[in-house]
Coordinates of C-alpha atoms in Angstrom, one line a residue:
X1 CA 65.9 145.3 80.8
X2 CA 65.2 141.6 80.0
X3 CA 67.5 142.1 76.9
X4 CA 70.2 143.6 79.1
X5 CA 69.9 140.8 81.9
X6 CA 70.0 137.9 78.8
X7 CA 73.2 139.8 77.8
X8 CA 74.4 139.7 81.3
X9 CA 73.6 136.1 81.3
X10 CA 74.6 135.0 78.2
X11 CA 78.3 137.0 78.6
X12 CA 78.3 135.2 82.6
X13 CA 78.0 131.8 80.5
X14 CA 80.7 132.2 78.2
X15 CA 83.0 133.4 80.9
X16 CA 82.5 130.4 83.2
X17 CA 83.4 128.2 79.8
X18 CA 86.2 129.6 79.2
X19 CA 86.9 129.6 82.9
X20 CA 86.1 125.6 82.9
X21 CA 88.4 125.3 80.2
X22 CA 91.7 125.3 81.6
X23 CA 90.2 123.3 84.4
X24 CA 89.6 120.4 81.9
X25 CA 93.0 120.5 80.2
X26 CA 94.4 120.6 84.0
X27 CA 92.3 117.6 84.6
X28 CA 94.6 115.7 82.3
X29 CA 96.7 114.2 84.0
X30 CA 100.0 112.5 82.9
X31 CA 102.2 109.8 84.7
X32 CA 105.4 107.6 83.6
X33 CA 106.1 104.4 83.9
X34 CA 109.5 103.2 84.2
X35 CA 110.1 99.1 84.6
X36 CA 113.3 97.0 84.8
X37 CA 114.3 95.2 81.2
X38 CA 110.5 93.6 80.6
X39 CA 110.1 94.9 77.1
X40 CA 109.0 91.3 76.1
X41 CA 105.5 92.6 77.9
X42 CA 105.0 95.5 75.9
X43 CA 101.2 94.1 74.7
X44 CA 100.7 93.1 78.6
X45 CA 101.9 96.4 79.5
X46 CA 100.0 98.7 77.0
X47 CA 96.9 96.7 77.7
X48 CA 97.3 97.5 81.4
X49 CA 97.4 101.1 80.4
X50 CA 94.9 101.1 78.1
X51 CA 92.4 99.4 81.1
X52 CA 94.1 102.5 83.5
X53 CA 93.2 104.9 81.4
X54 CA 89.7 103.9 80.8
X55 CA 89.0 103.7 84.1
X56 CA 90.4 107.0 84.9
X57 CA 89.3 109.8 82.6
X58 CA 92.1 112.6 81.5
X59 CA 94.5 110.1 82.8
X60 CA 97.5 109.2 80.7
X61 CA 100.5 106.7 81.5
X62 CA 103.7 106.9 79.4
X63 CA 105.8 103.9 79.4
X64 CA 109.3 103.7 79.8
X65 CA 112.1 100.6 80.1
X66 CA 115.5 100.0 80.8
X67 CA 118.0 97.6 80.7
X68 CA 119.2 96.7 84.6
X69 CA 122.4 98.5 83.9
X70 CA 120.9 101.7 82.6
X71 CA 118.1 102.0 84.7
X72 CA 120.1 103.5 87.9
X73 CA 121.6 105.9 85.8
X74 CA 118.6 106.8 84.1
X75 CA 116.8 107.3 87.3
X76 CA 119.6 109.4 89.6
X77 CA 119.8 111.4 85.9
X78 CA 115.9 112.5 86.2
X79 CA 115.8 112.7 90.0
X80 CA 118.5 115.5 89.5
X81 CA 116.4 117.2 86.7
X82 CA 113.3 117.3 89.1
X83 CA 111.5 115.1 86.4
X84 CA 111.4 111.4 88.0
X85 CA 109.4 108.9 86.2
X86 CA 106.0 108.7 89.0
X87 CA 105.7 104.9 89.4
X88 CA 109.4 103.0 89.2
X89 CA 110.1 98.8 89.4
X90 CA 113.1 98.0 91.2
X91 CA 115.4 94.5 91.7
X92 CA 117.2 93.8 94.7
X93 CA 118.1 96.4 97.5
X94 CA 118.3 99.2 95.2
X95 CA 115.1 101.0 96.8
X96 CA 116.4 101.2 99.9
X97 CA 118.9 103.4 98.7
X98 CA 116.3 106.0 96.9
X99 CA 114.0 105.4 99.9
X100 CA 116.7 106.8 102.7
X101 CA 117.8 109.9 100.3
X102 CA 114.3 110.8 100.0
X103 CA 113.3 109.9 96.2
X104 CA 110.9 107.2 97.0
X105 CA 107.6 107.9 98.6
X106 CA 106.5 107.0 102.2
X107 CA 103.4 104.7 100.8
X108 CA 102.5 103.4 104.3
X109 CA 99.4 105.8 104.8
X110 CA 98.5 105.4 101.7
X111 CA 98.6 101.4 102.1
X112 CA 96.4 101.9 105.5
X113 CA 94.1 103.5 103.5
X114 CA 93.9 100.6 100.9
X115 CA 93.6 97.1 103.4
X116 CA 92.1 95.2 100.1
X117 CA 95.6 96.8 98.1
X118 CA 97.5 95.7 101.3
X119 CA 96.2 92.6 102.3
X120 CA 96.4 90.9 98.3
X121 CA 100.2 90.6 99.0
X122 CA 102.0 87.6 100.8
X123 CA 102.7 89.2 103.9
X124 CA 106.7 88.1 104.1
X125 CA 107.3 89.7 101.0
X126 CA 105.5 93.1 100.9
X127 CA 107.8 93.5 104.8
X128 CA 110.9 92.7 102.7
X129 CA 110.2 96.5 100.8
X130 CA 110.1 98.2 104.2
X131 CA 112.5 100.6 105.7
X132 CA 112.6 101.4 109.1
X133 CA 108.9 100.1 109.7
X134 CA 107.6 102.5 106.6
X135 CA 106.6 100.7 103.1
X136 CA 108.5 102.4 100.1
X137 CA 106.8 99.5 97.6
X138 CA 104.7 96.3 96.9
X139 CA 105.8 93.4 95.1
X140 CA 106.1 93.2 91.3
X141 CA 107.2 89.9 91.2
X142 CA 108.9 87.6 93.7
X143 CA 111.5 85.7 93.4
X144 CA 114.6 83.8 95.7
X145 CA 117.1 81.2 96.1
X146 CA 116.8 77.7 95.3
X147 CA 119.2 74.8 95.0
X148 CA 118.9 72.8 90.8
X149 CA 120.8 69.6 90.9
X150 CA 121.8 67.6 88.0
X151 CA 120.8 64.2 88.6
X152 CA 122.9 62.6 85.9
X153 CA 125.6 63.5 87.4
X154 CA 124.3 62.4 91.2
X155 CA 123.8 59.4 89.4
X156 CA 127.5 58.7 88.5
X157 CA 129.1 60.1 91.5
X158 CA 126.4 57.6 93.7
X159 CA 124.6 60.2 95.3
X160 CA 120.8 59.3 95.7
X161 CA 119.5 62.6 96.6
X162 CA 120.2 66.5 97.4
X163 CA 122.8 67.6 100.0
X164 CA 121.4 68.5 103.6
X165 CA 123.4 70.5 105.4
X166 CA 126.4 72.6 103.9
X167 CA 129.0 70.5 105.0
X168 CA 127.2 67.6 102.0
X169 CA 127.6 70.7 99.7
X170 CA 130.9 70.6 99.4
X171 CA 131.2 66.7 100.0
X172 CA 129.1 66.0 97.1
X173 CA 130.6 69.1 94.9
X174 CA 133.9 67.5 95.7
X175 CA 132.5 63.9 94.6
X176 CA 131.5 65.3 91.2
X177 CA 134.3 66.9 90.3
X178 CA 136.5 65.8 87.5
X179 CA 138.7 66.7 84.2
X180 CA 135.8 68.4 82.8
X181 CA 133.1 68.9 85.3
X182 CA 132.9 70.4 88.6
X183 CA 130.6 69.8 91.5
X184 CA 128.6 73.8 92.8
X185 CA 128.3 77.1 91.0
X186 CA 126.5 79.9 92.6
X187 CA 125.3 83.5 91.5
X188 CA 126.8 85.7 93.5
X189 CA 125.4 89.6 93.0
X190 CA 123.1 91.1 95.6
X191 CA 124.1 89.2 98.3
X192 CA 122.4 85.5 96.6
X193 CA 125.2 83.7 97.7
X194 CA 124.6 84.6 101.5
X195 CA 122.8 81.5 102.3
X196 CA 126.0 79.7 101.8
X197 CA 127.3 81.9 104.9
X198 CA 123.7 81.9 106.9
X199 CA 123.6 77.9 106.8
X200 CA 126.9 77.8 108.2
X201 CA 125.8 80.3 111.4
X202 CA 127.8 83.5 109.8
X203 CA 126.6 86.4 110.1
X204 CA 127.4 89.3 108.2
X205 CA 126.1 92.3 110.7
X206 CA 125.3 92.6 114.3
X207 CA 121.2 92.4 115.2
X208 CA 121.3 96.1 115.4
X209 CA 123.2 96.3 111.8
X210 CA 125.6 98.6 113.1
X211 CA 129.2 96.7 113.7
X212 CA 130.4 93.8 111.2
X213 CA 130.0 90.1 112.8
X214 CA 131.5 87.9 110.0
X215 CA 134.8 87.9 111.3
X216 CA 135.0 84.6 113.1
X217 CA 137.0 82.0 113.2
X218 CA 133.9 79.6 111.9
X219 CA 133.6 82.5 108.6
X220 CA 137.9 82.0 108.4
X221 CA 137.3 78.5 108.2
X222 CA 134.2 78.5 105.9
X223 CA 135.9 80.8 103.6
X224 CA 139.1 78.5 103.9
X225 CA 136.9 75.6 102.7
X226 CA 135.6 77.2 99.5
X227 CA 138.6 78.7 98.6
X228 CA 140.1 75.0 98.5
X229 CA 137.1 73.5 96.6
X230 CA 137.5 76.4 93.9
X231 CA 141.0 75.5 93.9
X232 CA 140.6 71.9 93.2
X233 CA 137.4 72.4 90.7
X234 CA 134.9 71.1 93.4
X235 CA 133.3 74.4 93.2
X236 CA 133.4 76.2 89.6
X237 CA 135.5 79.7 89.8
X238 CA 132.8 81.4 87.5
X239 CA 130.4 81.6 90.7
X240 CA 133.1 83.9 92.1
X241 CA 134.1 85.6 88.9
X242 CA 130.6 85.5 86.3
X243 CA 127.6 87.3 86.9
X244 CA 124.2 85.8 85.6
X245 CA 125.2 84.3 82.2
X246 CA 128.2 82.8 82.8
X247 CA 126.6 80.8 85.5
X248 CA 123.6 80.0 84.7
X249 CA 125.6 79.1 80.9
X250 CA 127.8 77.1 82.7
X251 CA 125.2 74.8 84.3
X252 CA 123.5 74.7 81.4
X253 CA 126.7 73.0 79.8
X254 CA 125.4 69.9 81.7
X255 CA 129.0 69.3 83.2
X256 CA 128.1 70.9 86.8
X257 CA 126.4 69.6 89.8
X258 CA 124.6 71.7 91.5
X259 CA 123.4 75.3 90.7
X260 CA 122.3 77.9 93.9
X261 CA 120.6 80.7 92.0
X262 CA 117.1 82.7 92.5
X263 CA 114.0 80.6 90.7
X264 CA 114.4 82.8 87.2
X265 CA 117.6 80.6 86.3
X266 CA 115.2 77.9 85.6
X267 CA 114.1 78.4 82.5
X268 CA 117.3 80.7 81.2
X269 CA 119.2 76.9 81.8
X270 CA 116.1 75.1 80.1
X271 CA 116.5 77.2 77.1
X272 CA 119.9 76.6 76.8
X273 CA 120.4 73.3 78.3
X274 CA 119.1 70.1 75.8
X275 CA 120.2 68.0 78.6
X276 CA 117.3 69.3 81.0
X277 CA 113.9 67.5 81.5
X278 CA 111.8 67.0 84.6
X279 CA 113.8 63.4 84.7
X280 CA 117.3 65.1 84.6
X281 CA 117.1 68.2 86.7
X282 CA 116.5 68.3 90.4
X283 CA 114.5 71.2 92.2
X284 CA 115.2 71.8 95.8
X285 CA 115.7 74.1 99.1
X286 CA 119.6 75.3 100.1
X287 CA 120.1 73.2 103.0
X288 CA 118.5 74.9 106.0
X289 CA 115.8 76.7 103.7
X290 CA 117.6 80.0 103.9
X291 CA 117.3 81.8 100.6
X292 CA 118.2 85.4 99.5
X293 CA 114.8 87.2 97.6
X294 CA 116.3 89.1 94.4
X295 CA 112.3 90.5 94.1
X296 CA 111.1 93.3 91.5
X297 CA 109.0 95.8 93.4
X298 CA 106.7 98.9 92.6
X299 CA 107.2 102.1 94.1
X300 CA 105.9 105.9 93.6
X301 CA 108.5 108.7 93.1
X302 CA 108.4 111.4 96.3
X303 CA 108.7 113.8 93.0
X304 CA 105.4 113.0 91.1
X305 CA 103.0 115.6 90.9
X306 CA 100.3 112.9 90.8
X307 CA 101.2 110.8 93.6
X308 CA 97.2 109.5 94.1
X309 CA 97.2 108.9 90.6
X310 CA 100.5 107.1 90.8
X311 CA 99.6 104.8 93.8
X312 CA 96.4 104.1 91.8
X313 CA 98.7 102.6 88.9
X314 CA 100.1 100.6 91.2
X315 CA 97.1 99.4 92.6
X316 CA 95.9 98.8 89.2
X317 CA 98.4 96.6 88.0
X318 CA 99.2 94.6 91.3
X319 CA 95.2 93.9 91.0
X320 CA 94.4 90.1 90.4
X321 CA 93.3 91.0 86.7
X322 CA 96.6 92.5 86.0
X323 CA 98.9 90.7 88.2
X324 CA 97.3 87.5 86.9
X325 CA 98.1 88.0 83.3
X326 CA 101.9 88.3 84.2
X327 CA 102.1 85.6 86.0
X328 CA 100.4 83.6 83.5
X329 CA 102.6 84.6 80.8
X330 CA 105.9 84.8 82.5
X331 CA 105.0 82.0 84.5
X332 CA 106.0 84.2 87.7
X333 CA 105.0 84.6 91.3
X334 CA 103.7 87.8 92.0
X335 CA 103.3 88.2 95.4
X336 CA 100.0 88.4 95.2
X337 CA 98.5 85.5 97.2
X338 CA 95.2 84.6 95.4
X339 CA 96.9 84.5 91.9
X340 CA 100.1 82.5 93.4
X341 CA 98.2 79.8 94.6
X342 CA 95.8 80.2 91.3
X343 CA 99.2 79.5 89.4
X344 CA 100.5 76.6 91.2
X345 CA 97.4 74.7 90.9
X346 CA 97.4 75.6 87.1
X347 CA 101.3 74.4 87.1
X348 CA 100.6 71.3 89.1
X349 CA 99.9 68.9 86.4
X350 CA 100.7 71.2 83.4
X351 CA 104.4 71.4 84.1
X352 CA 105.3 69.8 87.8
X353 CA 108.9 71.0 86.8
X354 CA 107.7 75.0 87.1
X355 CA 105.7 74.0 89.7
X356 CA 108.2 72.6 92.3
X357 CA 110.6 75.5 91.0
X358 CA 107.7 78.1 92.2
X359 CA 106.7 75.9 95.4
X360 CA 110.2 76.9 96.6
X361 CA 109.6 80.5 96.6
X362 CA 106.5 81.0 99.0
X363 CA 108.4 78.0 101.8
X364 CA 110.5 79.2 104.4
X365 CA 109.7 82.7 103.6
X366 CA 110.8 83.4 107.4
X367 CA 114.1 82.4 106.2
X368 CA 114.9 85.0 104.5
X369 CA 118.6 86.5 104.2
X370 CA 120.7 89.1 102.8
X371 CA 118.3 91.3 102.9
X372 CA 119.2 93.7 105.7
X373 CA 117.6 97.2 105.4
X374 CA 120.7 99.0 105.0
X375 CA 120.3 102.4 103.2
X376 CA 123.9 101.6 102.2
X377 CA 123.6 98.1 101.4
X378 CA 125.5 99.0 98.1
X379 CA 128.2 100.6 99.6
X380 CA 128.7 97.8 102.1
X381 CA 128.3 95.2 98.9
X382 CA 131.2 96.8 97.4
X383 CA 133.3 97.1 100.7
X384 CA 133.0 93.2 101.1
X385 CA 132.0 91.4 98.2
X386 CA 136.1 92.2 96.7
X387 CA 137.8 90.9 100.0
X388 CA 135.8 87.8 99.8
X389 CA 136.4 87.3 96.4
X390 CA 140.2 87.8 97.1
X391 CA 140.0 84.9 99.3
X392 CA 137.7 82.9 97.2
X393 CA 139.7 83.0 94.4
X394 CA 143.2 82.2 96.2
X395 CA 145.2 86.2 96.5
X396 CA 144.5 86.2 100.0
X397 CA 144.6 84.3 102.8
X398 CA 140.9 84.2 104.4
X399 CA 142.5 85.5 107.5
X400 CA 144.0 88.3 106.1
X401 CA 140.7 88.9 103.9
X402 CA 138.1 89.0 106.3
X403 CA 140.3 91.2 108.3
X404 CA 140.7 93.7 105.6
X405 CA 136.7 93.0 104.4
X406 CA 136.2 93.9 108.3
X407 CA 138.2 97.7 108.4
X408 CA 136.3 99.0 105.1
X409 CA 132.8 97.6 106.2
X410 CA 133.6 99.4 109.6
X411 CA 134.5 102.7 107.6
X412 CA 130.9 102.2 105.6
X413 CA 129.2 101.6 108.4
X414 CA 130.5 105.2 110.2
X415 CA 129.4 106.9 107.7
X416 CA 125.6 105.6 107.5

């Protein structure tokens, strides 16, 4: 009887092993990883997985990284194969667009949940990743508009100091210009050359974001203005035609005034520029301190079947620890508030330069524009962005583009 009930036992015990088996191999859980062009960071990176991973037993992060022009594609490719990478970094307005078709996850209660997580990040940048009052992400790392001025040139055309309203823009761009220089270039993707328009009292939507507003006679004669300075070299025509090298290369050149681009262009035009030293190069707000953010952010994929495990990432590597060593080593802001201001003081003396460039980006944070919350913002980009760049550039009359710009942001905006 004792034998039998030893058997029973002993055959119970090996049963519930092989029943806790599976449960352990289930307990493994894997997650992906999938950031915007930062393969430079692969040790930061693997050490941040490596730390994850210790911390959370059976857990296991795979890394992925695209380039900004393959990482849409690569995205909308494993949304539609049901396999979405769990925990995805973003530039620019492209969330909003996964957020309003349903790929991005509603992260709001898990935020409430977390007021440490939620309260480490400046609070004017976490609201710029929100979407009709729900958060979609956190910040990754920050960044927006700034004017660089090149004071050699201020110099020779007798200018003593940075424009102050928009009207001195074009003044001193005109001033500058000359057989082989010219005065202003500006980027001009996701919507960074908006402050331009927003210092001059245009507007390009109505408050409630559903009827275009830019179609003024103030915007006609704006646009009238900078089509003529492009004409006669005050403003360089690769801010209307180039991207991010061609500008930023351009100023580099040393032959251009002034530069409008987000605080990254810094140090592509200090690599690039032999001409550039904290004597030579002047750091500075857009007159009016209105700036478009271009920000990275983190968000966690409505798909992931580990979507505690994937907010935990997130948590993880937004953590001062993490989010310290990137901003150290990129010499980046963060949006995290204790290692900002833990990274300015480093700067202040170490490189004043970096450290007026990064000043810029947590002042006038309630001046923030081109950032509407438009589900469709890339539709509407695409709609306007050509008709102003007809007019820019001199095949239309501003009139005539506006007007046009006007009908096929109308059309957009009916279909939202």
């Amino acid at each position: 009887m004792l034998r039998r009930r030893h058997v029973l036992l002993s055959s119970a015990a090996v049963a519930a092993s092989s029943l806790a088996m599976p449960a352990i191999a289930q307990a493994r859980r894997k997650i992906s990883f999938l950031t915007w062009n930062i393969i430079d960071q692969e040790p930061l990176i693997k050490g941040w997985i490596a730390s994850f991973e210790r911390a959370n037993p059976g857990a296991e992060v795979e890394w992925l990284d695209k380039k900004g022009p393959e990482l849409p594609a690569f995205y909308q490719t494993q949304l539609a194969a049901g396999t979405p990478p769990d925990v995805i970094n973003t530039q620019g307005a492209l969330w909003l667009e996964y957020a309003a078709s349903g790929a991005l996850m509603d992260i709001t209660p898990m935020l409430a949940a977390a007021p440490d997580m939620k309260d480490r990040f400046n609070a004017q940048y976490l609201a710029n990743w929100t979407y009709q009052q729900r958060n979609f992400m956190v910040p990754f790392y920050i960044t927006k508009t700034l004017l660089f001025w090149n004071k050699p040139m201020f110099q020779r055309a007798g200018l003593s100091g940075p424009p102050q309203t928009p009207d001195q823009v074009l003044d001193f761009a005109g001033r500058m210009a000359g057989a082989d220089t010219t005065g202003f270039l500006t980027l001009n993707f996701d919507w960074l050359y908006w402050p331009i328009f927003a210092a001059s009292g245009v507007k390009l939507l109505t408050d409630d974001l559903k009827r275009p507003a830019f179609n003024t006679p103030e915007a006609v004669a704006l646009v009238e203005r900078l089509a003529a300075a492009s004409e006669k070299g005050a403003i360089n025509k690769i801010s209307w035609t180039g991207r991010w090298v061609e500008p930023n290369g351009a100023f580099a050149a040393g032959n251009v005034g002034m530069l409008h681009a987000h605080s990254p262009a810094y140090f592509f035009v200090k690599g690039q520029g032999s001409w550039v030293t904290p004597e030579t190069i002047g750091v500075g707000h857009f007159p009016g301190g209105h700036a478009t953010p271009n920000s990275h952010g983190l968000g966690v994929s409505k798909g992931s079947r580990h979507p505690e495990l994937a907010f935990a990432f997130v948590n993880h590597i937004t953590a001062e620890a993490q989010a310290g060593q990137l901003a150290t080593q990129r010499r980046i802001l963060t949006g995290n508030t204790a290692v900002d201001n833990a990274l300015l003081a480093s700067l202040r003396t170490a490189d004043p330069t970096v450290h007026a460039v990064l000043t810029t980006q947590l002042e006038h944070t309630d001046k923030m524009v081109g950032n509407w919350p438009l589900a469709n913002d890339s539709r509407i980009k695409d709609a306007f962005w050509p008709e102003l760049q007809n007019a820019l550039l001199g095949r239309k009359p501003a009139r005539q583009a506006l007007a046009d710009a006007e009908r096929r942001v109308t059309r957009e905006l009916s279909r939202a």
